[in-house]
Amino acid sequence: MPAAEPSLVVDRLRKDFGPVAALNGRMVRVLDGISLSASPGRVTTLLGSNGAGKSTTLACAQGLLKADGGTVRLLGEDPASAGSRLRSRVGVMLQDGGLPPSAKPMELLRHVAGMYRNPADIAALAERLGISDFSHTTIRRLSGGQRQRVALAAALAGNPEVVFLDEPSAGLDPQSRQTVFDLIVELRDRGLCIVLTTHLMEDAQRLSDYVYIIDRGVNVAEGTVSELTARTSSDADARTLEFSARPGLQPPLWTDGRSVVEVSAGRYLAHGLRTPADLADLAGWWQQLGVFPDAVSMQPRTLEDVFLEIAEGGTRA
Amino acid sequence: MPEGNAAPQVARILRHGGYETRAMLRNGEQLVLAVVLPVMALFGLAFTGLLDGVADRRIDAAVPGVLALCVMSTAFTGQGIATGFDRRYGVLRFLSTTPLGRAGLVFGKAIAVVAVLAVQLVVVGGTALALGWQPQPSGILLGLFLLLLGAAAFTALGLWVAGTVRPEATLAITNLVWVLLAAVGGILIPGTRLPAPMQPAVELLPSGALGDGLRAALIEGRLDGAALAILLVWSLLAGFAATRWFKWN
């Protein structure tokens, strides 16, 4: 898919917080040169552990925080100084929801919709997200997942071109998560630029067209899910095979980067397999020990593998 | 399109003002503070000799102070607490990402304060008229202006507190200040009736200035220039402080 003109371009973004009393009044650098771009018709994901700087990056991109260095361009404007015209084209779902506890969902959504010239069809949106079932219960009494759906609807109330979703699946049960994910994909297919953050690999893997992995305020890796999972620091094609057999097997004495590790009693991972011959070696070792595994599986690498590798290796792209 | 998909600014602000007004009027504790306590104060002062000598009739002496108390309840305590919790729950952050924006939020809150104040004016003023209140006709417009100026000063003070400390602290501070100012801040009881050492300080308080200004206007039909100037200074100072130090998250 040819990438359209990016809706969001973040370039070497820096943000300091503080002064922090516990650090003798020093400033803390939360973002140290984050760069990313997000285009229409794509889901762009910021993946990182808690405290990596994802929400701060979004807050700067939304204009809620002013950058201390670098630039942010959202739909061609600087969000920190832009007015209602830019805000009318952007929908935001905050991590903490930002919903008044004493309000009722439908009342709040209609109020938010009233801020726009051409709002979304609130009734249809509420129906779609299953909000109609609790539309007249005060937000205080809703579950985390219900609130999350109201916050998503509020972000979409103005028919935005760009949507920021901070941890959209937090607190959702599996069914709501599917509903929310289906809607996100549909919005993407309609041409919206969707920027989301998550610390859940599975979400990133399921939804993203492009992923930026950030850690301690810097970019550490980026690419499509398949690009990222194909990437290793040493060897692009190495696979890991998992098998179960009786516990306590003596590992083979391989010296060329291949290894077998017992990760839990009776569950083994064979790392660094690159060719069918490597598989034959593994089978030869089983034969030596008189082992016939109960289960064998070779899976594609997941984002989690990539993430752990980066986090452990400290390699920074 | 200059405004993109945003509704016109005036429409946004009015709409948010209406929304905030309904939220304030729906809140039970807020109603007690806004209506029940002032009406109780009105009866208390109208049927006791506490304010004898301030005006020819007790009810005339009582009403200006009670109206000033209404301003403080709504603009400072009520609005301050609501804003403090809105900040805690991220409501301010969320709404400031919509076309409403930060300025629209503040204007909307100001509209809500004025709207609730109007309700209070009807209830308290109506009750007072039934009790025989006769305000000085020449001072009524001036009185309304002072109520608005007082609302501006106390709204700014409330936003300053709400925007800088935790909501629980805002709750404690604004309630405590309300009680203190209501008792000895020159609102219900003129500063001149308080112990002599307190008098100069009380006159400089926004509460004292609002109370004195309203009494001069509604009892004597007179403009109290000093009170007006003090209120103006408080509005500007608190407005500046709130703008300067308000933390949105």
Coordinates of C-alpha atoms in Angstrom, one line a residue:
Chain A
M1 CA 0.0 0.0 0.0
P2 CA 1.6 3.3 -1.0
A3 CA 1.9 5.5 2.0
A4 CA 0.0 8.7 1.8
E5 CA 1.4 12.0 3.2
P6 CA 1.9 11.4 6.9
S7 CA -0.7 13.0 9.2
L8 CA 1.7 13.1 12.1
V9 CA 5.4 13.7 12.0
V10 CA 7.4 13.7 15.3
D11 CA 11.0 14.6 14.9
R12 CA 13.6 14.2 17.6
L13 CA 11.1 15.1 20.3
R14 CA 12.5 15.9 23.8
K15 CA 10.5 16.4 26.9
D16 CA 11.8 17.0 30.5
F17 CA 9.7 16.8 33.6
G18 CA 10.5 18.4 36.9
P19 CA 12.2 19.7 38.8
V20 CA 11.8 16.6 40.8
A21 CA 12.2 17.1 44.6
A22 CA 13.5 13.6 45.2
L23 CA 16.3 14.2 42.8
N24 CA 17.5 17.4 44.5
G25 CA 15.4 19.5 42.1
R26 CA 16.9 18.1 38.9
M27 CA 14.9 17.7 35.7
V28 CA 14.2 14.3 34.4
R29 CA 14.4 13.7 30.7
V30 CA 11.4 11.6 29.8
L31 CA 11.7 11.7 26.0
D32 CA 15.2 11.9 24.4
G33 CA 14.8 12.3 20.7
I34 CA 11.7 10.3 19.8
S35 CA 10.9 10.3 16.0
L36 CA 8.0 8.8 14.3
S37 CA 5.4 9.3 11.6
A38 CA 1.9 8.1 11.1
S39 CA -0.1 8.0 7.9
P40 CA -3.8 7.8 7.0
G41 CA -5.2 4.4 6.5
R42 CA -2.7 2.8 8.9
V43 CA -2.6 1.8 12.5
T44 CA 0.7 3.1 13.9
T45 CA 1.6 1.6 17.3
L46 CA 3.9 2.8 20.0
L47 CA 5.0 -0.3 21.9
G48 CA 6.9 -0.1 25.1
S49 CA 6.8 -1.1 28.7
N50 CA 5.1 1.2 31.3
G51 CA 7.0 4.4 31.8
A52 CA 8.8 4.1 28.4
G53 CA 7.4 7.5 27.3
K54 CA 4.5 6.4 25.2
S55 CA 1.8 8.6 26.8
T56 CA 4.1 11.5 27.0
T57 CA 4.8 11.2 23.3
L58 CA 1.1 11.2 22.6
A59 CA 0.5 14.2 24.9
C60 CA 3.1 16.2 23.0
A61 CA 1.5 15.0 19.7
Q62 CA -1.9 16.1 20.9
G63 CA -0.7 19.5 22.0
L64 CA -1.4 18.7 25.7
L65 CA 2.2 19.1 26.5
K66 CA 4.7 21.4 25.0
A67 CA 7.9 19.8 23.6
D68 CA 11.2 20.9 25.1
G69 CA 13.0 20.1 21.9
G70 CA 12.4 18.7 18.4
T71 CA 9.2 19.3 16.4
V72 CA 5.7 17.9 16.1
R73 CA 3.5 18.4 13.0
L74 CA 0.0 17.2 13.2
L75 CA -2.0 17.6 10.0
G76 CA 0.6 20.2 9.0
E77 CA 0.2 22.3 12.2
D78 CA 2.0 22.6 15.5
P79 CA -0.5 21.1 17.9
A80 CA 0.9 23.0 20.9
S81 CA -0.2 26.3 19.4
A82 CA -3.0 25.2 17.1
G83 CA -6.6 26.2 17.6
S84 CA -10.0 24.6 17.4
R85 CA -9.7 23.8 13.7
L86 CA -7.0 21.3 14.3
R87 CA -8.6 19.9 17.4
S88 CA -11.8 19.4 15.4
R89 CA -10.0 17.0 13.1
V90 CA -8.3 14.9 15.9
G91 CA -9.9 12.5 18.3
V92 CA -8.3 11.6 21.6
M93 CA -8.8 8.7 24.0
L94 CA -6.8 9.3 27.1
Q95 CA -5.4 6.4 29.2
D96 CA -7.3 7.5 32.3
G97 CA -10.4 8.1 30.2
G98 CA -11.0 11.7 31.1
L99 CA -14.6 11.0 31.8
P100 CA -16.5 12.9 34.5
P101 CA -17.7 10.3 37.0
S102 CA -21.1 11.9 37.6
A103 CA -22.1 12.1 33.9
K104 CA -24.0 9.5 32.0
P105 CA -22.5 8.0 28.9
M106 CA -25.1 9.2 26.3
E107 CA -25.4 12.6 27.8
L108 CA -21.6 13.1 27.8
L109 CA -21.3 11.7 24.2
R110 CA -24.0 14.1 23.0
H111 CA -22.3 17.0 24.7
V112 CA -18.9 16.2 23.1
A113 CA -20.6 15.7 19.7
G114 CA -22.1 19.2 20.2
M115 CA -18.6 20.6 19.9
Y116 CA -18.5 19.6 16.2
R117 CA -20.1 20.9 13.1
N118 CA -20.6 17.4 11.6
P119 CA -20.5 15.0 14.5
A120 CA -20.6 11.2 14.2
D121 CA -24.0 9.4 14.6
I122 CA -23.8 9.0 18.4
A123 CA -26.7 6.6 18.6
A124 CA -25.1 4.3 16.0
L125 CA -21.7 4.6 17.6
A126 CA -23.1 3.7 21.1
E127 CA -25.0 0.8 19.6
R128 CA -21.9 -0.5 17.8
L129 CA -19.7 -0.3 21.0
G130 CA -22.5 -1.8 23.2
I131 CA -22.8 1.4 25.2
S132 CA -26.6 1.5 24.7
D133 CA -26.9 -1.2 27.4
F134 CA -25.6 1.2 30.1
S135 CA -26.2 4.6 28.5
H136 CA -28.1 6.0 31.5
T137 CA -25.9 4.6 34.2
T138 CA -23.5 7.2 35.7
I139 CA -19.9 6.7 34.6
R140 CA -18.8 6.2 38.2
R141 CA -20.8 2.9 38.3
L142 CA -19.4 1.5 35.1
S143 CA -16.7 -1.2 34.9
G144 CA -13.3 -0.4 33.5
G145 CA -14.1 -1.9 30.2
Q146 CA -17.4 -0.1 29.9
R147 CA -15.6 3.2 30.6
Q148 CA -13.0 2.4 28.0
R149 CA -15.7 2.0 25.4
V150 CA -17.3 5.3 26.3
A151 CA -13.9 7.0 26.1
L152 CA -13.4 5.4 22.6
A153 CA -16.8 6.7 21.5
A154 CA -16.0 10.1 22.8
A155 CA -12.7 10.1 20.8
L156 CA -14.8 9.3 17.7
A157 CA -17.6 11.7 18.3
G158 CA -16.3 14.3 16.0
N159 CA -15.6 12.1 12.9
P160 CA -11.9 12.7 13.3
E161 CA -9.2 12.2 10.6
V162 CA -6.6 11.3 13.2
V163 CA -7.3 9.2 16.3
F164 CA -5.0 8.8 19.3
L165 CA -5.8 5.8 21.4
D166 CA -3.8 5.4 24.6
E167 CA -3.9 1.8 25.7
P168 CA -7.3 1.2 24.1
S169 CA -7.7 -2.4 25.2
A170 CA -6.9 -1.9 28.9
G171 CA -9.5 -3.5 31.1
L172 CA -11.5 -5.0 28.2
D173 CA -12.9 -8.5 28.4
P174 CA -12.2 -10.7 25.3
Q175 CA -15.5 -9.9 23.7
S176 CA -15.3 -6.1 24.1
R177 CA -11.7 -6.3 22.9
Q178 CA -12.8 -8.0 19.7
T179 CA -15.5 -5.3 19.2
V180 CA -13.0 -2.5 19.8
F181 CA -10.4 -4.1 17.5
D182 CA -12.9 -4.6 14.7
L183 CA -13.9 -1.0 15.0
I184 CA -10.3 0.2 14.9
V185 CA -9.6 -1.9 11.8
E186 CA -12.8 -0.6 10.1
L187 CA -11.7 3.0 10.9
R188 CA -8.3 2.3 9.5
D189 CA -9.9 0.9 6.3
R190 CA -12.0 4.0 6.0
G191 CA -8.7 6.0 5.8
L192 CA -8.3 7.3 9.3
C193 CA -4.8 7.7 10.7
I194 CA -4.8 5.7 14.0
V195 CA -2.0 6.1 16.5
L196 CA -2.2 3.9 19.5
T197 CA 0.0 2.9 22.4
T198 CA 0.1 -0.4 24.1
H199 CA 2.4 -2.4 26.3
L200 CA 0.7 -5.6 25.2
M201 CA 2.6 -7.4 22.4
E202 CA -0.5 -9.3 21.4
D203 CA -2.4 -6.2 20.7
A204 CA 0.4 -4.6 18.7
Q205 CA 0.8 -7.8 16.7
R206 CA -2.9 -8.1 15.9
L207 CA -3.6 -4.4 15.0
S208 CA -0.5 -2.7 13.8
D209 CA 0.5 -1.8 10.3
Y210 CA 3.7 -0.2 11.7
V211 CA 5.3 -0.4 15.1
Y212 CA 7.7 1.8 16.9
I213 CA 9.3 0.2 20.0
I214 CA 10.3 2.8 22.5
D215 CA 12.2 2.3 25.7
R216 CA 13.3 4.9 28.3
G217 CA 12.4 7.8 26.0
V218 CA 14.2 6.7 22.9
N219 CA 13.3 4.7 19.7
V220 CA 14.8 1.3 19.9
A221 CA 13.3 -0.4 16.8
E222 CA 10.6 0.1 14.2
G223 CA 9.0 -1.7 11.3
T224 CA 6.0 -3.7 10.3
V225 CA 5.3 -6.6 12.5
S226 CA 6.8 -9.0 10.0
E227 CA 9.9 -6.9 9.6
L228 CA 10.4 -6.7 13.3
T229 CA 9.8 -10.4 13.9
A230 CA 12.2 -11.3 11.1
R231 CA 14.9 -9.1 12.7
T232 CA 17.4 -10.5 15.1
S233 CA 20.6 -9.0 16.3
S234 CA 22.9 -11.9 15.1
D235 CA 21.0 -14.0 12.6
A236 CA 18.0 -13.2 10.5
D237 CA 16.9 -16.8 9.9
A238 CA 17.4 -18.5 13.3
R239 CA 14.3 -20.2 14.6
T240 CA 13.4 -21.6 18.0
L241 CA 11.7 -25.0 18.4
E242 CA 9.8 -25.9 21.4
F243 CA 9.3 -29.5 22.5
S244 CA 8.2 -31.5 25.6
A245 CA 9.8 -34.6 26.8
R246 CA 10.8 -36.2 30.1
P247 CA 12.5 -33.7 32.4
G248 CA 16.2 -33.5 33.1
L249 CA 17.7 -34.3 29.6
Q250 CA 21.4 -33.6 29.3
P251 CA 21.7 -30.9 26.6
P252 CA 23.8 -31.5 23.5
L253 CA 27.3 -30.1 23.3
W254 CA 26.8 -27.8 20.4
T255 CA 29.3 -24.9 20.0
D256 CA 28.0 -23.0 17.0
G257 CA 25.3 -20.9 18.6
R258 CA 22.7 -23.6 18.7
S259 CA 21.5 -24.7 22.2
V260 CA 18.8 -26.5 24.0
V261 CA 17.5 -25.1 27.2
E262 CA 15.0 -26.7 29.7
V263 CA 12.8 -23.6 30.4
S264 CA 10.5 -25.5 32.8
A265 CA 10.3 -29.1 33.9
G266 CA 10.0 -31.1 30.7
R267 CA 9.6 -28.1 28.4
Y268 CA 12.6 -27.3 26.2
L269 CA 13.6 -24.7 23.7
A270 CA 16.1 -25.4 21.0
H271 CA 17.5 -22.1 19.8
G272 CA 19.5 -21.1 16.7
L273 CA 18.1 -23.6 14.3
R274 CA 18.7 -22.5 10.7
T275 CA 18.6 -25.4 8.3
P276 CA 16.9 -28.8 7.9
A277 CA 20.3 -30.3 8.9
D278 CA 20.0 -28.6 12.3
L279 CA 16.6 -30.3 12.7
A280 CA 18.3 -33.6 11.8
D281 CA 20.9 -33.0 14.5
L282 CA 18.2 -32.4 17.0
A283 CA 16.5 -35.6 16.1
G284 CA 19.9 -37.4 16.3
W285 CA 20.3 -36.1 19.8
W286 CA 16.8 -37.3 20.7
Q287 CA 17.7 -40.7 19.2
Q288 CA 20.9 -40.8 21.3
L289 CA 18.9 -40.3 24.5
G290 CA 16.1 -42.5 23.5
V291 CA 13.6 -39.6 23.6
F292 CA 10.5 -39.3 21.5
P293 CA 9.0 -35.9 22.3
D294 CA 5.3 -35.6 23.3
A295 CA 4.9 -32.3 21.4
V296 CA 7.0 -30.3 19.0
S297 CA 6.3 -26.9 17.6
M298 CA 8.2 -24.3 15.7
Q299 CA 6.5 -20.9 15.7
P300 CA 7.2 -17.7 14.0
R301 CA 8.9 -15.1 16.2
T302 CA 6.6 -12.8 18.0
L303 CA 7.0 -9.2 18.8
E304 CA 7.6 -10.3 22.4
D305 CA 10.8 -12.2 21.3
V306 CA 11.9 -9.0 19.6
F307 CA 11.0 -6.9 22.5
L308 CA 12.8 -9.1 25.0
E309 CA 15.8 -9.3 22.8
I310 CA 16.0 -5.6 22.7
A311 CA 15.3 -5.1 26.3
E312 CA 18.0 -7.7 27.3
G313 CA 20.6 -6.8 24.8
G314 CA 20.2 -3.1 25.2
T315 CA 20.7 -2.6 21.5
R316 CA 19.4 0.7 20.3
A317 CA 18.5 1.3 16.7
Chain B
M1 CA -13.1 26.0 6.2
P2 CA -11.5 28.2 8.9
E3 CA -13.0 26.3 11.8
G4 CA -12.6 22.8 10.3
N5 CA -15.3 20.5 11.7
A6 CA -15.6 22.6 14.9
A7 CA -18.9 24.1 15.9
P8 CA -18.8 27.9 16.1
Q9 CA -17.0 29.1 19.2
V10 CA -19.9 30.9 20.8
A11 CA -22.1 27.8 20.4
R12 CA -19.4 25.6 22.0
I13 CA -19.0 27.9 25.0
L14 CA -22.7 28.2 25.6
R15 CA -23.2 24.5 25.2
H16 CA -20.5 23.8 27.7
G17 CA -21.9 26.5 30.1
G18 CA -25.2 24.7 30.0
Y19 CA -23.6 21.4 30.6
E20 CA -21.6 22.7 33.6
T21 CA -24.7 24.4 35.0
R22 CA -26.7 21.2 34.9
A23 CA -23.8 19.3 36.5
M24 CA -23.6 21.9 39.3
L25 CA -27.3 22.0 39.9
R26 CA -27.5 18.2 40.0
N27 CA -24.9 17.9 42.7
G28 CA -26.7 17.6 46.1
E29 CA -23.9 18.9 48.3
Q30 CA -23.5 21.8 45.9
L31 CA -27.1 22.7 46.2
V32 CA -26.9 22.7 50.0
L33 CA -23.9 25.1 49.8
A34 CA -25.5 27.2 47.1
V35 CA -29.1 27.6 48.3
V36 CA -29.8 26.0 51.7
L37 CA -27.0 27.5 53.7
P38 CA -27.6 31.1 52.4
V39 CA -31.3 30.9 53.0
M40 CA -30.6 29.7 56.6
A41 CA -28.2 32.6 57.0
L42 CA -30.8 34.9 55.7
F43 CA -33.4 33.7 58.3
G44 CA -30.8 33.7 61.0
L45 CA -29.8 37.3 60.4
A46 CA -33.3 38.6 59.7
F47 CA -34.7 37.3 63.0
T48 CA -31.8 38.1 65.3
G49 CA -30.3 41.4 66.4
L50 CA -26.8 40.5 65.1
L51 CA -26.8 43.3 62.5
D52 CA -28.9 45.9 64.4
G53 CA -27.7 49.4 63.4
V54 CA -26.3 48.4 60.0
A55 CA -29.5 49.4 58.3
D56 CA -32.9 50.6 59.4
R57 CA -34.4 47.2 59.1
R58 CA -32.8 43.8 59.9
I59 CA -33.7 42.2 56.5
D60 CA -32.2 45.1 54.6
A61 CA -29.0 44.6 56.6
A62 CA -28.9 40.9 56.0
V63 CA -29.5 40.5 52.3
P64 CA -26.4 42.0 50.8
G65 CA -24.1 39.8 52.9
V66 CA -26.1 36.7 52.1
L67 CA -25.8 37.5 48.4
A68 CA -22.1 37.9 48.8
L69 CA -22.1 34.5 50.6
C70 CA -23.9 33.0 47.5
V71 CA -21.1 34.3 45.3
M72 CA -18.4 32.7 47.4
S73 CA -20.3 29.4 47.6
T74 CA -20.8 29.0 43.9
A75 CA -17.7 30.7 42.4
F76 CA -15.1 29.7 44.9
T77 CA -16.1 26.6 46.8
G78 CA -18.5 24.8 44.4
Q79 CA -16.7 25.6 41.2
G80 CA -13.2 25.1 42.8
I81 CA -14.1 21.6 44.0
A82 CA -15.7 20.6 40.8
T83 CA -12.7 21.8 38.8
G84 CA -10.3 20.0 41.2
F85 CA -12.0 16.7 40.6
D86 CA -12.3 17.3 36.9
R87 CA -8.6 17.8 36.8
R88 CA -8.0 14.6 38.8
Y89 CA -10.2 12.5 36.5
G90 CA -8.6 13.9 33.3
V91 CA -11.8 15.6 32.3
L92 CA -10.0 18.9 31.7
R93 CA -7.4 17.2 29.6
F94 CA -9.9 15.3 27.5
L95 CA -12.2 18.4 26.9
S96 CA -9.2 20.5 26.0
T97 CA -8.4 18.1 23.2
T98 CA -11.9 18.7 21.7
P99 CA -12.7 21.9 19.8
L100 CA -13.9 23.4 23.1
G101 CA -10.2 23.9 24.2
R102 CA -8.9 25.4 27.4
A103 CA -10.3 28.9 26.9
G104 CA -13.7 27.4 26.1
L105 CA -13.6 25.3 29.3
V106 CA -12.9 28.3 31.5
F107 CA -15.6 30.5 29.8
G108 CA -18.0 27.6 30.1
K109 CA -17.3 27.4 33.8
A110 CA -17.8 31.1 34.2
I111 CA -21.2 30.9 32.5
A112 CA -22.1 28.1 34.8
V113 CA -21.1 30.2 37.8
V114 CA -23.2 33.1 36.6
A115 CA -26.2 30.8 35.8
V116 CA -26.2 29.2 39.3
L117 CA -25.7 32.7 40.8
A118 CA -28.9 33.8 38.9
V119 CA -30.8 30.8 40.4
Q120 CA -29.5 31.8 43.9
L121 CA -30.4 35.4 43.3
V122 CA -34.0 34.4 42.5
V123 CA -34.3 32.1 45.5
V124 CA -32.6 34.3 48.1
G125 CA -33.9 37.5 46.6
G126 CA -37.4 36.1 46.4
T127 CA -37.3 34.8 49.9
A128 CA -36.0 38.2 51.1
L129 CA -38.7 40.1 49.2
A130 CA -41.3 37.9 50.9
L131 CA -39.7 38.8 54.2
G132 CA -40.1 42.5 53.4
W133 CA -36.7 43.3 51.8
Q134 CA -36.6 46.8 50.2
P135 CA -33.3 47.3 48.4
Q136 CA -32.3 50.9 47.6
P137 CA -33.5 51.2 43.9
S138 CA -30.6 53.4 42.8
G139 CA -28.1 50.7 44.0
I140 CA -29.6 47.6 42.3
L141 CA -27.7 47.9 39.1
L142 CA -24.5 48.6 40.9
G143 CA -25.2 45.7 43.2
L144 CA -25.6 43.3 40.2
F145 CA -22.3 44.6 38.8
L146 CA -20.6 44.0 42.1
L147 CA -22.0 40.5 42.3
L148 CA -20.5 39.8 38.8
L149 CA -17.1 41.3 39.8
G150 CA -17.1 39.3 43.0
A151 CA -18.0 36.2 41.0
A152 CA -15.0 36.9 38.7
A153 CA -12.6 37.3 41.7
F154 CA -13.8 34.2 43.5
T155 CA -13.9 32.1 40.3
A156 CA -10.3 33.0 39.6
L157 CA -9.4 32.2 43.3
G158 CA -11.2 28.9 43.1
L159 CA -9.5 28.0 39.8
W160 CA -6.1 29.0 41.3
V161 CA -6.6 26.6 44.2
A162 CA -8.1 23.8 42.0
G163 CA -5.3 24.1 39.4
T164 CA -2.4 23.8 41.8
V165 CA -3.2 21.3 44.6
R166 CA -4.8 17.9 44.9
P167 CA -8.6 17.8 44.7
E168 CA -8.9 16.6 48.3
A169 CA -6.8 19.6 49.4
T170 CA -9.0 21.8 47.2
L171 CA -12.1 20.4 49.0
A172 CA -10.6 21.1 52.4
I173 CA -9.1 24.5 51.6
T174 CA -12.2 25.9 49.8
N175 CA -14.6 24.7 52.5
L176 CA -12.4 25.9 55.3
V177 CA -12.0 29.3 53.7
W178 CA -15.7 29.5 53.0
V179 CA -16.5 28.9 56.7
L180 CA -13.8 31.4 57.9
L181 CA -14.7 34.1 55.5
A182 CA -18.4 33.6 56.1
A183 CA -17.8 34.0 59.9
V184 CA -15.1 36.6 60.1
G185 CA -14.3 37.7 56.6
G186 CA -16.6 40.7 56.5
I187 CA -19.2 38.9 54.3
L188 CA -22.3 38.5 56.6
I189 CA -21.1 40.7 59.4
P190 CA -19.5 44.0 58.4
G191 CA -15.8 44.4 59.2
T192 CA -16.6 47.3 61.5
R193 CA -18.5 44.9 63.8
L194 CA -15.4 42.7 64.2
P195 CA -12.7 43.2 66.8
A196 CA -10.7 46.3 66.0
P197 CA -7.3 44.6 65.3
M198 CA -9.0 42.5 62.6
Q199 CA -10.7 45.4 60.8
P200 CA -8.0 46.6 58.4
A201 CA -7.2 43.1 57.2
V202 CA -10.8 42.2 56.7
E203 CA -11.4 45.3 54.6
L204 CA -8.7 44.2 52.3
L205 CA -10.1 40.7 51.8
P206 CA -12.2 40.0 48.7
S207 CA -15.0 38.8 51.0
G208 CA -14.9 42.0 53.0
A209 CA -14.8 44.2 49.9
L210 CA -17.7 42.4 48.3
G211 CA -19.8 42.5 51.5
D212 CA -19.1 46.2 52.1
G213 CA -19.6 47.1 48.5
L214 CA -23.0 45.3 48.3
R215 CA -24.2 46.8 51.6
A216 CA -23.2 50.3 50.4
A217 CA -25.1 49.8 47.1
L218 CA -28.2 48.0 48.3
I219 CA -28.7 49.7 51.7
E220 CA -27.6 53.3 50.8
G221 CA -27.5 53.3 47.0
R222 CA -23.8 54.4 47.3
L223 CA -20.7 53.3 45.4
D224 CA -18.0 52.2 47.8
G225 CA -14.9 53.1 45.7
A226 CA -12.4 51.4 48.0
A227 CA -14.4 48.1 48.0
L228 CA -14.6 48.3 44.2
A229 CA -10.9 48.9 43.8
I230 CA -10.0 46.0 46.2
L231 CA -12.3 43.6 44.3
L232 CA -10.7 44.6 41.0
V233 CA -7.2 44.1 42.3
W234 CA -8.2 40.6 43.7
S235 CA -9.7 39.7 40.3
L236 CA -6.6 40.6 38.4
L237 CA -4.2 39.0 40.9
A238 CA -6.1 35.8 41.2
G239 CA -6.7 35.7 37.4
F240 CA -3.0 36.1 36.8
A241 CA -2.1 33.5 39.4
A242 CA -4.6 31.0 38.0
T243 CA -3.4 31.5 34.4
R244 CA 0.2 31.3 35.5
W245 CA 0.1 28.3 37.7
F246 CA -2.8 26.2 36.7
K247 CA -1.7 22.7 36.0
W248 CA -4.0 20.9 33.5
N249 CA -2.9 17.4 34.6

